[in-house]
Amino acid sequence: MVDKTKILSVYKKKIQNLIKHNKLYFNDDLPIISDSEFDKLKNEIFELEKKNPFLKKDSTLNLVGASPSNKFKKINHLIPMLSLSNAFDKNDMEDFVKKVNNFLNLKNENLELFTEPKIDGISATLIYEEGKLIRGLSRGDGVVGEDILENLKTISSIPKKINAKDTPSLLEIRCEIYIGKKDFLKIKENFANPRNAAGGSLRQKKSTETSKIPLKYFAYGFGAVRPMIFKTQSEFLKRIKAWNFLTNPLSEIVIGLDEIENKHKKIDYIRSSLDYDIDGLVYKVNDLNLQKRLGNTSNSPRWAIAYKFSAEKAHTKINDIIIQVGRTGAITPVAKVEPVTVGGVVVSNATLHNEDEIERKDIRIGDIITIQRAGDVIPQVLSVDISKRKKNSKKYLFPKNCLCGDSTKKELSKSTKKHDAVRRCIKGYDCKFIAKEKLKHIVSKEAFNIDGLGKKVIEQFWDLNFIKEPSDIFKLDYNKIKTLDGWGELSITNLKRAINKSQTISLEKFIFSIGIRHIGQENAKILAGFFVSIKEFSKLLDLKKRKKLLLNLVDLDGIGQTQVESLHNFFLNDTNTRITKDLRDKLNIKNFSTQNVAGKFSNKKIMFTGGFQNMSRSEAKAVAENNGGKVLGSISSKLDFLVVGSSKPTKKKIDQAKKLNIKIILEREWIKILDS
Ligand code: IVH
């Protein structure tokens, strides 16, 4: 007879041992037994369980990797995780190099760019304090990430401790997590592509699940670093490689357009042979000092660009053409095509852009077409194979009315005197198709960022008359939602919490959220900087005050006639005005603050006129803002300094400033202040 107690005791000891080594390996990165000894231990436990079924219930064998994290805590990034702007051809790259030079006021054709493959994976950031990995976050919305440290720790090649003396005491490493193409083949039944698999795995609630999928990573950048010891991107990667981080071996310095183009061609050629998906190359200004000077726009750094590879193509048939209405009223024709796989994804819709495009390419229902899919964007119809067209095929007549039945318009551009290619419904919120899209925009990540209130829920709540306009989001009857399929206690609590949280919002996000045409994130920020408070911004709702305000806005750097007209037209519409008021009254809108940056120009209001020798206007503005200053677009008594560049300053502005006793700073003094 088997002595069950004895077996149980041996078994428990082995399990304790496994937990200990598991922790040493995954949490502390300090394994004290070899991998084969670890596997042997696991096998012994497995054999014991197999022979003694009574042990099964106690099994902790699934436990591989660090302890499970039950939910992801939201944590602010030390420095936002931005995205990259894209280039698609040599011209775009030429533009990028020009823009960099213009911003820096340079004419440097020999600007060093560091190029790296753009890994198509999931971004994460790793924070080390005194060399020890203490935090690991997902990108989240770029500002707030999720605590996925335990899951990241299951990736054995990520250093848990840096065993070197020359590391900064705070070191944040940005990296891309991916699953190798070969590894993906083993699990591909469950996921659409390797990127999804990596994302799914990283977001597992239990790190034991993450550890089942072999994740890998490449480190490509840094976030917060103190003290800053790196001088160039190439040197940074070399140093972290020495500290046991994995960096991509295909990276190198290139100079000039020819080298940029050659490198792109070379990597595109070998792309399919790599064990990881890449969708382009990232080109980064190598000098970190220049990177710092270039800084960021609201979404992406000015010092880097993703030069995408050309997209994958496929042939298919157009079964139908339908129209979709966007939040700006744009009527977009969409081809419903015979489903076809393009780059591993099944495609059944492709955009036809606009009426002119259909006309130009003479695209018809029933046509055999070539479609192209690049990245995450909706595939496009490239061309039609006229030779395969049936004799009885008829020209496609573009509908002149919106889905709501109202007529549509092509706007006349004042500057080019040409009609816009895009047809639009101009009813705004009074068109239910536009209204739904506007609501989807409001809840999106970049706007109110309400978790649990995605596009599908908006559609559902719209149909149920729960949400018809933005302010309804804050009047939801949760008792009604409770009765719906798929809504339990937990999801309702989470939704309530997310909505409550979103009720406090910055002025710039509010301005962006209300969805005024031509007012994207960057312009919303400029406007928020101008108005500062919702009280001031609300003056736009009043026709008389608006007219006066708009005159001042034209002078703002970045705001032009198009934006001013768009603001005017938006608030001319009574529904827009009412909806904006109703929404505003439900919110706690925070004043715009330059995040109280302490610096040479803290709380000072500055204006520029004329060009500088060593820096562009854009850089001057960025420097002022990074030093706590606020840049104004027009002279007023609120102004502290007028900075006068030596190249073509406006005399009228200088005279106005003198009249108002505003301090005038000449270019050399400005440079002196910056250097001090
Ligand atoms: S540099 C945006 N380098 O692409 C800040 N990004 O579209 C600078 N990515 O969030 C990013 N490989 O997740 C950089 N070699 C590489 C990259 C890379 C992949 C991802 C990364 C980033 C996204 C931006």
XYZ file of C-alpha atoms and ligand atoms in Angstrom:
700
model
C 0.000 0.000 0.000
C 1.344 3.455 -0.990
C 2.076 5.821 1.806
C 0.024 8.802 0.693
C 1.287 11.050 3.466
C 4.882 10.481 2.480
C 4.229 11.124 -1.180
C 2.351 14.284 -0.317
C 5.219 15.530 1.789
C 7.809 14.872 -0.963
C 5.480 16.506 -3.463
C 4.955 19.611 -1.331
C 8.684 20.040 -0.860
C 9.244 19.888 -4.586
C 6.470 22.400 -5.190
C 7.993 24.778 -2.611
C 11.279 24.391 -4.382
C 9.732 25.136 -7.741
C 8.051 28.283 -6.424
C 11.357 29.441 -4.968
C 13.341 28.906 -8.196
C 10.546 30.268 -10.276
C 10.682 33.486 -8.298
C 14.472 33.640 -8.443
C 14.353 33.206 -12.192
C 11.446 35.404 -13.183
C 11.182 38.022 -10.444
C 14.751 38.498 -9.396
C 16.594 37.431 -12.531
C 18.966 35.578 -10.242
C 18.562 31.871 -11.025
C 20.699 29.679 -8.802
C 20.059 26.436 -10.642
C 20.539 25.710 -14.340
C 17.632 25.631 -16.799
C 17.928 21.854 -17.114
C 17.807 21.390 -13.327
C 14.726 23.590 -13.271
C 13.117 21.489 -16.021
C 14.085 18.302 -14.184
C 12.332 19.541 -11.057
C 9.206 20.366 -13.057
C 9.282 16.907 -14.632
C 9.578 15.165 -11.288
C 6.492 17.008 -10.061
C 4.683 16.157 -13.247
C 5.559 12.457 -12.929
C 4.456 12.407 -9.289
C 1.104 13.910 -10.280
C 0.683 11.457 -13.113
C 1.322 8.443 -10.897
C -0.700 9.792 -7.967
C -3.944 11.317 -9.183
C -4.869 12.326 -5.643
C -2.190 15.055 -5.900
C -3.738 16.719 -8.911
C -5.752 19.263 -7.007
C -2.688 20.747 -5.385
C -0.741 21.150 -8.575
C 1.005 24.445 -9.060
C 2.771 23.241 -12.145
C 1.011 25.797 -14.249
C 2.907 28.282 -12.244
C 5.673 29.420 -14.502
C 6.598 33.041 -14.344
C 6.006 35.556 -11.630
C 2.906 35.803 -9.493
C -0.261 36.782 -11.313
C -1.415 40.372 -11.449
C -5.154 40.415 -11.007
C -5.848 43.704 -12.608
C -3.757 46.327 -14.262
C -3.151 49.418 -12.253
C -3.076 52.632 -14.267
C 0.134 54.542 -13.826
C 1.192 57.879 -15.334
C 4.130 57.658 -17.684
C 7.148 59.639 -16.529
C 7.379 60.966 -20.076
C 4.518 60.432 -22.572
C 4.855 57.574 -25.057
C 4.214 59.189 -28.409
C 3.568 57.779 -31.850
C 5.516 58.396 -35.026
C 4.574 60.296 -38.136
C 4.874 58.336 -41.365
C 6.713 58.711 -44.648
C 5.766 56.625 -47.660
C 8.320 57.628 -50.303
C 11.567 59.444 -50.993
C 9.763 62.800 -51.252
C 8.315 62.392 -47.773
C 11.797 61.627 -46.459
C 13.192 64.677 -48.231
C 10.457 66.729 -46.537
C 11.381 65.260 -43.172
C 15.059 66.176 -43.549
C 14.078 69.674 -44.724
C 11.699 70.189 -41.804
C 14.344 69.098 -39.305
C 16.823 71.516 -40.869
C 14.282 74.335 -40.970
C 13.337 73.888 -37.341
C 16.971 73.938 -36.303
C 17.730 76.736 -38.755
C 20.410 74.572 -40.339
C 21.322 73.611 -43.892
C 22.958 70.357 -42.972
C 22.801 67.872 -45.795
C 25.060 65.616 -43.770
C 22.706 65.279 -40.858
C 23.291 61.914 -39.198
C 20.177 59.804 -38.989
C 20.068 56.587 -37.050
C 17.882 54.004 -38.686
C 16.226 50.991 -37.067
C 13.591 48.511 -38.197
C 10.123 49.443 -36.988
C 9.063 46.326 -35.148
C 5.379 45.579 -35.550
C 4.712 44.559 -31.978
C 3.435 46.048 -28.744
C 5.245 48.881 -27.027
C 6.211 48.750 -23.393
C 8.424 50.721 -21.082
C 10.743 49.382 -18.421
C 11.848 51.504 -15.487
C 15.040 50.757 -13.603
C 16.028 52.396 -10.352
C 19.630 51.850 -9.306
C 19.761 49.128 -11.953
C 16.751 47.208 -10.663
C 13.628 46.746 -12.755
C 10.904 48.295 -10.625
C 8.159 49.097 -13.085
C 6.876 47.932 -16.451
C 4.046 49.675 -18.268
C 2.082 49.274 -21.444
C 1.682 52.311 -23.690
C -1.986 52.819 -22.735
C -3.128 56.140 -24.128
C 0.449 57.383 -24.208
C 0.049 59.439 -21.027
C -1.258 56.769 -18.672
C -0.044 53.201 -19.037
C -0.983 49.944 -17.382
C 1.117 48.147 -14.864
C 2.121 44.963 -16.693
C 5.377 44.456 -14.796
C 4.613 40.868 -13.780
C 3.860 39.880 -17.345
C 6.954 41.622 -18.678
C 9.047 39.839 -16.082
C 8.121 36.513 -17.641
C 10.216 37.502 -20.679
C 13.503 36.010 -19.645
C 15.644 38.160 -21.958
C 14.477 41.370 -20.254
C 17.106 42.216 -17.625
C 15.563 42.300 -14.158
C 18.743 43.755 -12.806
C 21.501 45.589 -14.634
C 24.827 44.416 -13.372
C 26.924 47.397 -14.356
C 28.411 50.350 -12.535
C 27.881 52.981 -15.214
C 24.062 52.975 -15.356
C 22.045 56.112 -14.594
C 20.194 55.841 -11.290
C 16.914 56.262 -13.165
C 16.772 54.535 -16.522
C 13.620 54.060 -18.550
C 13.956 51.757 -21.531
C 11.334 51.817 -24.262
C 10.937 48.583 -26.163
C 8.747 46.686 -28.571
C 7.491 43.270 -27.496
C 6.872 40.737 -30.245
C 6.393 37.080 -30.888
C 8.729 35.424 -33.385
C 7.163 34.311 -36.672
C 8.230 30.698 -36.066
C 6.840 30.670 -32.538
C 3.644 32.188 -33.862
C 3.104 29.226 -36.192
C 2.693 26.990 -33.150
C -0.175 29.034 -31.698
C -1.626 30.681 -34.758
C -5.077 29.066 -34.438
C -5.959 31.473 -31.665
C -4.776 34.777 -33.138
C -5.077 36.799 -36.333
C -1.392 37.706 -36.503
C 1.773 37.771 -34.375
C 1.087 41.306 -33.185
C -2.324 40.322 -31.809
C -0.804 37.282 -30.182
C 1.843 39.401 -28.458
C -0.755 41.948 -27.332
C -3.104 39.262 -26.078
C -0.353 37.547 -24.196
C 0.954 40.747 -22.581
C -2.515 41.692 -21.421
C -3.232 38.377 -19.731
C -4.515 38.852 -16.228
C -2.300 36.030 -15.065
C 1.376 36.204 -15.839
C 1.358 32.404 -15.907
C -0.621 32.746 -19.144
C 1.862 35.271 -20.545
C 4.698 32.924 -19.812
C 3.132 30.258 -22.021
C 3.741 32.300 -25.156
C 7.364 32.899 -26.043
C 7.623 36.681 -26.153
C 10.722 38.543 -27.270
C 11.621 42.224 -27.441
C 13.917 44.830 -28.910
C 14.857 47.945 -26.940
C 14.755 51.037 -29.183
C 14.691 54.130 -26.991
C 14.600 55.780 -23.619
C 12.084 57.714 -21.549
C 13.237 59.316 -18.308
C 16.986 59.079 -17.677
C 18.761 60.634 -14.681
C 21.498 61.614 -14.964
C 21.436 61.859 -18.728
C 24.642 60.264 -19.885
C 23.932 59.507 -23.538
C 24.976 61.760 -26.401
C 23.635 59.985 -29.465
C 21.035 57.325 -30.258
C 23.757 55.030 -31.633
C 25.816 55.375 -28.452
C 22.722 54.820 -26.287
C 21.956 51.522 -28.016
C 25.577 50.414 -27.795
C 25.645 51.086 -24.064
C 22.389 49.307 -23.272
C 23.492 46.373 -25.388
C 26.487 46.075 -23.102
C 24.017 46.029 -20.189
C 22.348 42.940 -21.708
C 19.388 44.576 -23.413
C 18.495 43.208 -26.817
C 18.853 45.782 -29.573
C 18.171 45.313 -33.251
C 21.271 44.291 -35.220
C 20.067 45.901 -38.468
C 20.375 49.428 -37.105
C 22.974 51.899 -38.388
C 23.803 55.526 -39.127
C 22.862 56.889 -42.553
C 23.643 60.270 -44.076
C 21.792 61.867 -46.971
C 18.807 60.867 -49.068
C 20.620 58.234 -51.122
C 21.704 56.320 -48.051
C 18.231 56.689 -46.564
C 16.714 55.203 -49.708
C 19.311 52.420 -50.093
C 18.876 51.266 -46.527
C 15.109 51.194 -46.987
C 15.406 49.079 -50.148
C 17.949 46.752 -48.561
C 15.829 45.979 -45.507
C 12.618 45.728 -47.550
C 14.393 43.066 -49.607
C 15.303 40.888 -46.615
C 12.169 41.717 -44.642
C 10.368 38.421 -45.240
C 13.381 36.427 -44.064
C 13.391 38.059 -40.608
C 11.792 36.209 -37.696
C 9.751 39.279 -36.697
C 7.298 41.498 -38.551
C 8.485 44.968 -39.445
C 6.398 47.524 -41.274
C 9.061 50.072 -42.085
C 12.207 51.715 -40.812
C 12.399 54.417 -38.171
C 14.838 57.232 -38.978
C 15.952 59.223 -35.956
C 18.153 62.307 -35.683
C 21.192 60.662 -34.086
C 22.392 63.610 -31.999
C 20.385 63.682 -28.751
C 21.059 67.375 -28.289
C 19.394 68.079 -31.598
C 16.563 65.692 -30.647
C 16.022 67.718 -27.514
C 15.962 70.961 -29.455
C 13.500 69.509 -31.963
C 11.134 68.252 -29.259
C 7.645 66.980 -30.031
C 4.373 68.051 -31.516
C 1.395 66.877 -29.451
C 1.530 63.375 -30.965
C 4.946 62.639 -32.293
C 8.564 63.657 -32.009
C 9.906 66.051 -34.637
C 13.193 64.151 -34.626
C 11.930 60.817 -35.929
C 9.840 59.382 -38.709
C 8.645 55.929 -39.727
C 9.438 55.275 -43.392
C 6.886 52.585 -44.206
C 7.389 49.756 -46.666
C 4.986 49.652 -49.551
C 1.845 47.877 -48.689
C 0.773 44.410 -49.681
C -1.582 44.121 -52.606
C -4.300 41.693 -53.753
C -6.931 41.338 -56.478
C -10.636 40.983 -55.830
C -14.085 41.950 -57.087
C -16.318 44.852 -56.048
C -19.680 43.424 -54.992
C -21.197 46.736 -54.009
C -20.386 50.358 -53.274
C -21.889 51.926 -50.174
C -21.360 55.289 -48.551
C -20.289 56.071 -45.020
C -20.656 59.362 -43.206
C -17.804 60.579 -41.028
C -17.955 62.908 -38.031
C -17.135 65.917 -40.186
C -19.961 64.984 -42.541
C -17.546 63.668 -45.177
C -19.241 61.153 -47.434
C -16.809 58.318 -48.078
C -17.570 55.652 -50.640
C -16.579 52.162 -49.544
C -16.220 49.144 -51.824
C -17.687 45.946 -50.416
C -15.357 43.392 -51.951
C -15.196 39.628 -52.262
C -13.238 38.717 -49.093
C -9.540 38.327 -49.846
C -6.457 37.863 -47.662
C -3.974 40.749 -47.829
C -0.869 40.436 -45.683
C -2.477 37.845 -43.426
C -5.705 39.756 -42.811
C -9.070 39.048 -44.461
C -10.325 42.193 -46.151
C -13.935 42.761 -47.212
C -14.098 46.575 -47.277
C -11.862 49.017 -49.116
C -12.081 52.781 -49.248
C -12.680 54.573 -52.522
C -11.793 57.940 -50.926
C -14.256 60.300 -52.608
C -16.458 61.012 -55.590
C -13.650 62.442 -57.736
C -11.517 59.365 -57.193
C -14.328 57.075 -58.410
C -14.868 59.304 -61.402
C -11.154 59.510 -62.261
C -10.613 55.762 -62.055
C -14.092 54.994 -63.449
C -14.665 52.426 -60.704
C -17.845 50.355 -61.075
C -19.714 47.675 -59.174
C -18.623 44.269 -60.522
C -15.093 45.485 -61.421
C -11.980 43.428 -60.715
C -9.677 45.664 -58.729
C -6.295 45.774 -57.027
C -6.425 46.662 -53.349
C -3.650 47.604 -50.999
C -3.401 47.355 -47.241
C -0.822 49.344 -45.258
C -0.608 49.032 -41.495
C -3.816 49.388 -39.537
C -5.538 51.754 -41.938
C -8.520 50.708 -44.031
C -7.376 49.118 -47.339
C -7.600 51.229 -50.484
C -8.668 50.489 -54.032
C -5.646 51.134 -56.222
C -6.735 50.355 -59.763
C -9.307 48.671 -61.955
C -8.622 45.939 -64.497
C -10.769 47.289 -67.331
C -9.996 44.232 -69.523
C -12.013 42.085 -67.122
C -15.047 44.383 -67.146
C -18.371 42.945 -68.344
C -19.973 44.650 -71.365
C -23.184 45.480 -69.529
C -21.403 47.234 -66.638
C -22.733 50.694 -65.804
C -20.992 53.814 -64.594
C -21.368 54.308 -60.846
C -23.511 57.281 -59.973
C -22.356 58.894 -56.779
C -25.300 59.677 -54.481
C -25.862 63.389 -54.073
C -27.624 62.947 -50.745
C -26.358 61.893 -47.352
C -27.657 58.722 -45.694
C -29.898 61.039 -43.658
C -31.559 62.106 -46.907
C -30.325 65.680 -46.877
C -28.363 67.193 -49.729
C -24.574 67.313 -49.633
C -22.067 69.954 -50.681
C -18.547 70.288 -51.971
C -16.911 73.215 -50.256
C -15.203 75.939 -52.237
C -11.733 76.655 -50.946
C -11.149 80.391 -50.637
C -7.412 80.053 -51.092
C -7.301 77.699 -54.103
C -10.695 78.752 -55.518
C -11.337 75.054 -56.183
C -14.089 72.776 -55.001
C -13.116 70.222 -52.376
C -13.022 66.620 -53.665
C -15.001 65.515 -50.621
C -18.755 65.806 -50.545
C -20.175 66.632 -47.140
C -23.429 66.600 -45.269
C -23.521 69.899 -43.410
C -26.226 69.122 -40.876
C -23.792 68.345 -38.061
C -25.557 66.893 -35.031
C -28.874 67.163 -36.871
C -27.759 64.265 -39.088
C -27.987 61.104 -37.022
C -25.136 59.453 -38.921
C -22.785 62.338 -38.185
C -24.038 62.556 -34.602
C -23.118 58.917 -33.928
C -19.632 59.435 -35.348
C -19.184 62.571 -33.260
C -20.106 60.607 -30.151
C -17.585 57.904 -31.059
C -14.980 60.640 -31.384
C -15.904 62.116 -27.996
C -15.377 58.843 -26.147
C -12.183 57.964 -28.041
C -8.756 57.659 -26.476
C -7.523 61.078 -27.575
C -10.680 62.803 -26.295
C -12.621 61.773 -23.151
C -10.956 58.353 -23.196
C -13.835 56.460 -21.597
C -12.939 52.799 -21.087
C -15.910 50.540 -21.729
C -17.682 53.055 -23.960
C -16.300 52.051 -27.330
C -17.745 52.397 -30.815
C -19.988 49.369 -30.530
C -21.463 50.453 -27.197
C -22.131 53.919 -28.614
C -24.047 52.297 -31.508
C -26.011 50.156 -29.048
C -26.765 53.000 -26.630
C -27.770 55.198 -29.556
C -30.278 52.637 -30.809
C -31.667 52.327 -27.292
C -31.955 56.123 -27.001
C -29.572 56.129 -24.021
C -27.073 58.469 -25.650
C -28.109 60.902 -28.360
C -25.747 63.727 -27.616
C -22.552 64.171 -25.579
C -24.121 65.360 -22.325
C -26.237 62.159 -22.228
C -23.046 60.261 -21.392
C -23.191 61.885 -17.979
C -26.890 61.217 -17.411
C -26.892 57.465 -18.075
C -29.473 55.388 -16.249
C -27.374 52.466 -15.046
C -30.473 50.539 -13.929
C -31.511 50.319 -17.555
C -28.031 49.242 -18.654
C -28.100 46.542 -15.988
C -30.909 44.793 -17.818
C -28.891 44.487 -21.051
C -27.140 41.310 -22.104
C -23.453 41.318 -21.304
C -23.646 44.035 -18.607
C -22.890 42.736 -15.105
C -22.179 44.471 -11.788
C -18.488 44.698 -12.519
C -18.730 46.148 -16.006
C -21.276 48.715 -14.800
C -19.078 49.738 -11.873
C -16.148 50.085 -14.254
C -18.164 52.134 -16.736
C -19.457 54.428 -13.989
C -15.950 54.917 -12.705
C -14.556 55.643 -16.185
C -17.330 58.151 -16.916
C -16.929 59.881 -13.565
C -13.218 60.138 -14.114
C -13.631 61.610 -17.566
C -15.858 64.338 -16.179
C -12.761 66.251 -15.154
C -11.033 67.216 -18.357
C -8.414 69.664 -19.548
C -9.520 72.620 -21.639
C -7.454 71.436 -24.609
C -9.056 67.992 -24.598
C -12.492 69.557 -24.288
C -11.856 71.789 -27.304
C -10.538 68.824 -29.288
C -13.446 66.618 -28.215
C -16.274 68.829 -29.401
C -15.071 68.072 -32.914
C -14.706 71.382 -34.722
C -13.390 70.868 -38.233
C -9.722 71.780 -38.666
C -9.227 71.810 -34.890
C -7.119 68.750 -34.209
C -5.114 68.074 -31.062
C -2.371 70.536 -31.901
C -4.736 73.415 -32.701
C -6.883 72.609 -29.672
C -3.787 73.040 -27.538
C -2.955 76.384 -29.148
C -6.530 77.573 -28.574
C -6.505 76.345 -24.970
C -3.280 78.298 -24.464
C -4.984 81.394 -25.805
C -8.257 81.117 -23.870
C -6.802 79.519 -20.706
C -10.229 79.001 -19.071
C -13.546 77.550 -20.206
C -15.094 80.857 -19.210
C -13.021 82.687 -21.796
C -13.513 79.963 -24.407
C -17.284 80.157 -23.879
C -17.227 83.709 -25.222
C -17.011 82.073 -28.649
C -20.613 80.979 -28.159
C -21.743 84.587 -28.287
C -21.819 86.025 -31.809
C -20.633 89.533 -30.940
C -17.850 88.454 -28.632
C -16.849 85.743 -31.082
C -16.302 88.172 -33.950
C -13.963 90.239 -31.818
C -12.099 87.220 -30.483
C -11.626 85.672 -33.887
C -9.765 88.768 -35.053
C -7.127 88.104 -32.377
C -6.939 84.414 -33.158
C -5.664 84.937 -36.695
C -2.401 86.214 -35.228
C -1.807 83.039 -33.224
C 1.090 80.945 -34.494
C -0.429 77.826 -36.022
C -3.975 79.178 -36.393
C -4.946 80.445 -39.800
C -7.946 81.711 -41.711
C -9.247 78.154 -42.234
C -9.389 77.450 -38.504
C -10.919 80.825 -37.701
C -13.663 80.326 -40.296
C -14.289 76.834 -39.055
C -14.705 78.040 -35.473
C -17.100 80.720 -36.640
C -19.173 78.283 -38.703
C -19.267 75.717 -35.928
C -20.770 78.114 -33.421
C -23.094 79.689 -35.988
C -24.966 76.395 -35.821
C -27.445 76.576 -32.928
C -27.369 72.840 -32.263
C -23.582 72.905 -31.912
C -23.813 75.815 -29.510
C -26.490 74.176 -27.371
C -24.688 70.815 -27.336
C -21.396 72.460 -26.383
C -23.112 74.330 -23.532
C -24.932 71.231 -22.259
C -21.728 69.240 -22.280
C -19.710 72.026 -20.686
C -22.217 72.282 -17.846
C -21.724 68.624 -16.955
C -17.957 68.914 -16.709
C -15.203 70.158 -14.559
C -12.955 71.749 -17.182
C -9.496 72.527 -15.917
C -7.748 75.728 -16.902
C -4.959 75.387 -19.404
C -1.663 75.232 -17.640
C 1.760 74.926 -19.123
C 2.220 72.373 -16.356
C 3.954 75.066 -14.345
C 7.236 74.381 -15.982
C 9.820 76.034 -13.840
C 12.299 77.883 -15.974
C 13.715 81.132 -17.191
C 10.350 82.340 -18.465
C 8.041 80.980 -15.773
C 4.702 82.757 -15.990
C 6.026 85.189 -18.565
C 4.117 86.033 -21.713
C 6.317 86.329 -24.760
C 5.799 87.300 -28.351
C 8.164 86.995 -31.304
C 8.631 89.073 -34.379
C 11.238 88.609 -37.109
C 13.494 85.636 -37.816
C 16.578 84.548 -35.848
C 20.026 83.547 -37.077
C 20.388 80.293 -35.181
C 16.903 79.030 -34.583
C 13.620 78.897 -36.383
C 10.498 80.563 -35.034
C 9.103 77.149 -34.162
C 12.156 76.324 -32.085
C 12.086 79.724 -30.366
C 8.483 79.094 -29.414
C 9.252 75.595 -28.161
C 12.219 76.849 -26.108
C 10.078 79.557 -24.526
C 7.365 77.050 -23.640
C 9.805 74.474 -22.338
C 11.109 77.164 -20.022
C 7.693 77.926 -18.584
C 6.818 80.826 -20.869
C 3.622 81.365 -22.745
C 3.834 82.505 -26.339
C 1.199 84.998 -27.432
C 0.202 85.818 -30.958
C -0.734 89.429 -30.548
C 0.487 92.476 -28.697
C -1.499 93.301 -25.607
C -0.800 94.861 -22.230
C -0.551 91.313 -20.817
C 2.678 90.750 -22.723
C 5.948 90.700 -20.743
C 8.471 90.591 -23.618
C 8.577 91.180 -27.327
C 11.546 89.261 -28.709
C 12.777 90.857 -31.919
C 14.696 88.718 -34.396
C 17.141 90.476 -36.695
C 15.542 89.277 -39.901
C 12.530 91.321 -41.010
C 10.802 92.163 -37.725
C 7.421 93.912 -38.011
C 7.854 97.584 -37.225
C 4.208 97.998 -36.263
C 4.532 95.390 -33.530
C 7.657 97.018 -32.120
C 5.916 100.405 -32.063
C 2.844 98.946 -30.360
C 5.035 97.246 -27.753
C 6.924 100.471 -27.071
C 3.668 102.317 -26.582
C 2.533 99.770 -24.015
C 5.900 99.836 -22.254
C 6.557 96.188 -23.000
C 10.147 95.077 -22.603
C 11.820 94.552 -25.953
C 14.487 91.881 -26.206
C 16.794 91.898 -29.207
C 18.153 88.722 -30.761
C 21.582 88.829 -29.087
C 20.022 89.330 -25.650
C 17.609 86.482 -26.317
C 20.516 84.145 -27.136
C 22.353 85.366 -24.030
C 19.349 84.582 -21.831
C 19.064 81.119 -23.343
C 22.747 80.411 -22.796
C 22.768 81.719 -19.229
S 10.981 55.220 -31.763
C 7.383 57.770 -30.795
N 11.847 53.004 -32.754
O 6.400 52.367 -33.039
C 8.610 57.748 -30.031
N 9.538 53.106 -32.209
O 4.601 54.482 -33.982
C 9.749 57.146 -30.715
N 8.326 51.051 -32.654
O 5.298 53.463 -29.921
C 9.510 55.771 -31.129
N 10.012 49.895 -33.428
O 6.058 51.067 -30.126
C 10.773 53.646 -32.289
N 12.814 51.123 -33.660
C 11.736 51.747 -33.185
C 10.479 51.123 -33.113
C 9.391 51.859 -32.618
C 8.729 49.870 -33.156
C 6.952 51.375 -32.234
C 6.880 51.912 -30.836
C 6.231 53.237 -30.938
C 5.551 53.145 -32.264
C 5.395 54.520 -32.857
